[in-house]
Tab-separated table of C-alpha atoms and ligand atoms in Angstrom:
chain	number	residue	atom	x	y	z
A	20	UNK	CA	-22.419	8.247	30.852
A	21	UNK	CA	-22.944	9.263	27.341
A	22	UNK	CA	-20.900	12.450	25.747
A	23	UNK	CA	-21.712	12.680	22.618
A	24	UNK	CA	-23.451	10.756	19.831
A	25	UNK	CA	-19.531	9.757	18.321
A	26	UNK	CA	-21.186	8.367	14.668
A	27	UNK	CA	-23.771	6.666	13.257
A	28	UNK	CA	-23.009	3.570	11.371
A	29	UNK	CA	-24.287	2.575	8.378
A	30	UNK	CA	-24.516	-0.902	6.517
A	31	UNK	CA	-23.817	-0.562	2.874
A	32	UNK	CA	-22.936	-2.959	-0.317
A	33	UNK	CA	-20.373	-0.133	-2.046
A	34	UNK	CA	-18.431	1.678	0.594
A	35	UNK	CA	-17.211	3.858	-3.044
A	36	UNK	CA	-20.519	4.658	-3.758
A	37	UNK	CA	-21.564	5.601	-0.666
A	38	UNK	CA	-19.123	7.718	0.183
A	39	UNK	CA	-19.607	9.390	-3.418
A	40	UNK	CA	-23.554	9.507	-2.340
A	41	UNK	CA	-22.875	11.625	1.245
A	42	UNK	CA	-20.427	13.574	0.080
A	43	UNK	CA	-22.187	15.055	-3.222
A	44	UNK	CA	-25.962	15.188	-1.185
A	45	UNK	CA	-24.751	16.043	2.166
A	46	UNK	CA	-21.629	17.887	1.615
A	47	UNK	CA	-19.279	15.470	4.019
A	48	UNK	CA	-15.763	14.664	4.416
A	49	UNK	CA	-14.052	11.627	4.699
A	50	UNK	CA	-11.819	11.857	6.978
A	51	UNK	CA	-10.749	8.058	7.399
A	52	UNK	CA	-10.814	5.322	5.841
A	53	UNK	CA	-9.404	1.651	7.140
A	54	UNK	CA	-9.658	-1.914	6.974
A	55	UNK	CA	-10.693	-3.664	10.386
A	56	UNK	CA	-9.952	-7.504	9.622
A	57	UNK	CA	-11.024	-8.003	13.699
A	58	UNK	CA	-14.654	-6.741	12.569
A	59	UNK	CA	-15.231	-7.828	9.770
A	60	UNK	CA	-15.206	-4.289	7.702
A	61	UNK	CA	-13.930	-1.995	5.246
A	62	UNK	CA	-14.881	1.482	6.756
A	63	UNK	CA	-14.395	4.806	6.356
A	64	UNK	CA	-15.590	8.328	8.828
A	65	UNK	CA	-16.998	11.299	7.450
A	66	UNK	CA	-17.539	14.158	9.846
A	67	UNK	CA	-20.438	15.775	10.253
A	68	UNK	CA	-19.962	18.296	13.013
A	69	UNK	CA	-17.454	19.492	16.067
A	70	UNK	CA	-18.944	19.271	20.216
A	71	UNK	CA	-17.161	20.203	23.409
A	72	UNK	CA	-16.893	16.841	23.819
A	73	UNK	CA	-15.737	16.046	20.540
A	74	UNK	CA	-16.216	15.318	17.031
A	75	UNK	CA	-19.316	13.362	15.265
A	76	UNK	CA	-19.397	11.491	12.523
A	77	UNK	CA	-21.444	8.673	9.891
A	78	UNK	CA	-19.505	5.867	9.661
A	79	UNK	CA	-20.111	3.809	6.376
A	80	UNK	CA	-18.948	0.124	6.625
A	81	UNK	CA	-19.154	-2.320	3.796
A	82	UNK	CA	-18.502	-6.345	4.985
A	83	UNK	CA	-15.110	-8.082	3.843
A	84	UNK	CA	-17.102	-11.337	3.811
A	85	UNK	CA	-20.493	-12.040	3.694
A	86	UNK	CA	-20.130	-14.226	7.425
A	87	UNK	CA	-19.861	-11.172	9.635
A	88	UNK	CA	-21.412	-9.174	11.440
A	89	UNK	CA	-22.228	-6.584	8.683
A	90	UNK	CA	-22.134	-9.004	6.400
A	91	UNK	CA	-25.211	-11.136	7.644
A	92	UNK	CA	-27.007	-7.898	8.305
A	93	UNK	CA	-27.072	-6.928	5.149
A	94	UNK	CA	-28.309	-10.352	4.091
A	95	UNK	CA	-31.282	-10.294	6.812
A	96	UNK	CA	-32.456	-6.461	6.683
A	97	UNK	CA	-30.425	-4.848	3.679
A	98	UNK	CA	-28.401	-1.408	3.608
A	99	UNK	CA	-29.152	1.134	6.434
A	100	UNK	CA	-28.490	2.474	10.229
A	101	UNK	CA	-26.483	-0.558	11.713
A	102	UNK	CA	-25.624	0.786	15.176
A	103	UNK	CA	-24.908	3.750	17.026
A	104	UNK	CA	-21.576	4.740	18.253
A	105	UNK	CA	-22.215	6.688	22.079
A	106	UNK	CA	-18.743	8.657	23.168
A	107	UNK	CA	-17.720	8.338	26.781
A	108	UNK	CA	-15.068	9.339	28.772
A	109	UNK	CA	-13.637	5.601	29.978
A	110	UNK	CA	-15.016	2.101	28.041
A	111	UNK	CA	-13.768	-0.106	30.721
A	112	UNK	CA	-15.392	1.660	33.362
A	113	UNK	CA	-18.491	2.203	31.636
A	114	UNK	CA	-19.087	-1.892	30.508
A	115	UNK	CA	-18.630	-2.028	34.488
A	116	UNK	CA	-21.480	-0.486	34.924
A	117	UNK	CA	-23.757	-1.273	31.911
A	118	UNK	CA	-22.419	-5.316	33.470
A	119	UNK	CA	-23.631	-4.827	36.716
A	120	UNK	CA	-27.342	-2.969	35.262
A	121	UNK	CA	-27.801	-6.542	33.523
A	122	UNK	CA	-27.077	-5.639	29.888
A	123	UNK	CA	-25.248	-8.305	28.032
A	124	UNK	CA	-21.952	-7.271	26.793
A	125	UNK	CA	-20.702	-8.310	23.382
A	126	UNK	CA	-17.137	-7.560	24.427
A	127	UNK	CA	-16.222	-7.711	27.869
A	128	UNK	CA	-12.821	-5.782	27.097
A	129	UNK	CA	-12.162	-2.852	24.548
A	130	UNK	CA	-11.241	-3.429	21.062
A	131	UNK	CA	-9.699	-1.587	18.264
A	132	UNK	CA	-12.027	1.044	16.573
A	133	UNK	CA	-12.284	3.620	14.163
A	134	UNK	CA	-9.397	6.528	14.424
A	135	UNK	CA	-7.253	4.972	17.571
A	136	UNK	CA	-10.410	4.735	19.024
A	137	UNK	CA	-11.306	2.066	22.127
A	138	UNK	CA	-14.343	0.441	21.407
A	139	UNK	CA	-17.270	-2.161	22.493
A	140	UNK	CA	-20.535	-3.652	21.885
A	141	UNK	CA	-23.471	-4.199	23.682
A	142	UNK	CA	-26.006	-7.284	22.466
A	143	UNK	CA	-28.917	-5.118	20.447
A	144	UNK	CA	-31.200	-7.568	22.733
A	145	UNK	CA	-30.794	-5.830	25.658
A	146	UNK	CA	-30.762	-2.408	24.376
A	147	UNK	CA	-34.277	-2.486	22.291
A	148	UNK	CA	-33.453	-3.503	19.797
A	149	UNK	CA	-29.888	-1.171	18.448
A	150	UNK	CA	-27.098	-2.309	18.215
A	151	UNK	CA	-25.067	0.128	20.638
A	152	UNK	CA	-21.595	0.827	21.139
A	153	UNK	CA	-19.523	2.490	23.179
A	154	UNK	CA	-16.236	4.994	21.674
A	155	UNK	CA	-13.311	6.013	23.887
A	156	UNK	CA	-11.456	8.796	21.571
A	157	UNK	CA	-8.011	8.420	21.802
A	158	UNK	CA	-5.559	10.841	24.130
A	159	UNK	CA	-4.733	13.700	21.662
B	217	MC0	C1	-28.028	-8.449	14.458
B	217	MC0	N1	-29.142	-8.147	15.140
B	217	MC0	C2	-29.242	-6.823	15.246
B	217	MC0	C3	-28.121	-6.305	14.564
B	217	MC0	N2	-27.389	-7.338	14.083
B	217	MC0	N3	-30.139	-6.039	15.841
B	217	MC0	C4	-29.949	-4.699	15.745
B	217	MC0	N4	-28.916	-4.134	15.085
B	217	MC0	C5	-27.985	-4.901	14.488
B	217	MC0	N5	-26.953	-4.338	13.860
B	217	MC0	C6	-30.097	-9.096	15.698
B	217	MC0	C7	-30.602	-10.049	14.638
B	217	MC0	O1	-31.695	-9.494	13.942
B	217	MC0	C8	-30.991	-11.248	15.447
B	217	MC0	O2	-32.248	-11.049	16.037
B	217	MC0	C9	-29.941	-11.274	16.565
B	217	MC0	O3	-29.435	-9.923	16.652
B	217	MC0	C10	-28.796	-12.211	16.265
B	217	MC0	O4	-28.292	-11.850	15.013
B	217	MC0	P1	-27.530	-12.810	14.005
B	217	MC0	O5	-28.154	-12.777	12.696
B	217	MC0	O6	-27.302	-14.123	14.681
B	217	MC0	O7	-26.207	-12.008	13.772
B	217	MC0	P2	-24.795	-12.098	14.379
B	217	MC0	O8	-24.290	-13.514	14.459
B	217	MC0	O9	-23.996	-11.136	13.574
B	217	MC0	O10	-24.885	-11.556	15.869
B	217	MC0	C11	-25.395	-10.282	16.127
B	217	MC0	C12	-24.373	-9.468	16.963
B	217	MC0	C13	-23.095	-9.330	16.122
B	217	MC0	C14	-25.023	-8.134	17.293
B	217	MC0	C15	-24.072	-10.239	18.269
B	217	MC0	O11	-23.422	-8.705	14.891
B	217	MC0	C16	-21.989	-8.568	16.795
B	217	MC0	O12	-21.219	-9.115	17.596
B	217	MC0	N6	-21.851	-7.239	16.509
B	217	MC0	C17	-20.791	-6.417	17.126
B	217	MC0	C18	-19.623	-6.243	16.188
B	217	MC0	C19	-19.990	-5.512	14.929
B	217	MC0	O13	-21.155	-5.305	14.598
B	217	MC0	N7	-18.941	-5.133	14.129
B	217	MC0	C20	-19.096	-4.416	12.882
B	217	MC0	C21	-18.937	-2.978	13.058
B	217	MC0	P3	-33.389	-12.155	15.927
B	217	MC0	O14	-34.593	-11.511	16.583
B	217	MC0	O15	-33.541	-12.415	14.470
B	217	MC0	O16	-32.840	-13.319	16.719
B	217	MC0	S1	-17.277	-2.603	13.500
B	217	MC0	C22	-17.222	-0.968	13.886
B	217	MC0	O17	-18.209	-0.311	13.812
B	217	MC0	C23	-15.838	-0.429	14.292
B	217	MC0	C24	-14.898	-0.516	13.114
B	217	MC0	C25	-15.898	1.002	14.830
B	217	MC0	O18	-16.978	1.560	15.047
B	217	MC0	O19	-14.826	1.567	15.056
């Protein structure tokens, strides 16, 4: 089911000084950056390497409020990993599936991600304990 490991993303206080932080230690690039009002987050993509199957990257997010999703898990565990992003080939198709297995879906449909991308959640509950979600890349 899984392609690729699309991004890892990462709960922070300072999206600026974040970015500043990977790109001077680790030698990354942003490559976008973009306000998601639906999720709750300022965000931006820095790639880290190229697949056949595509393109991974860390994915910084800093909370527009404090009563979101990043925003209350800042407040409860501080800055770090706050889920990983899994690429595969057809979202819909794939919550199908992950539905039927039992695991609890936060979004029963696709939403707007990162770069074009079509995106959901599944409850960290169900998943031990990571928050996982699932990244349909857009048709290039
Ligand atoms: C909360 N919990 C987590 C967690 N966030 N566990 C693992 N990883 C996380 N990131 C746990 C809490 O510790 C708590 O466990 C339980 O889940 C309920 O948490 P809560 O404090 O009630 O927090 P809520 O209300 O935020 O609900 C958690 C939930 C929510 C995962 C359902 O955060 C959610 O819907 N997340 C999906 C959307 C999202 O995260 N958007 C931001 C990234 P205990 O044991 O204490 O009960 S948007 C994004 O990334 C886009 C832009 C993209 O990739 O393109």
């Amino acid at each position: 089911m899984f392609l690729r490991i699309d991004h890892v993303g990462i709960a922070c206080h300072d999206l600026e000084e974040k970015i500043a932080f990977y790109e001077s230690t680790f030698g990354l690039t942003v490559v976008s950056r973009e306000v998601n009002e639906e999720q709750g987050v300022r965000e931006a993509m820095l790639h880290v390497a190229d697949g056949p199957s595509g393109a991974s990257y860390v994915q910084l997010l800093e909370p527009l409020h404090p009563d979101t999703p990043v925003g209350r898990f800042l407040a409860k565990r501080g800055e770090g990993v706050h889920h990983i992003g899994y690429g595969v080939a057809d979202v819909t198709e794939a919550l199908r599936r992950l539905s039927a297995q039992g695991i609890r879906l936060i979004d029963e449909r696709p939403r707007h991600g990162s770069m074009g991308a079509a995106i959901a959640f599944l409850h960290p509950k169900d998943v031990g304990g990571v928050l996982t979600e699932l990244v349909q890349a857009p048709e290039r």
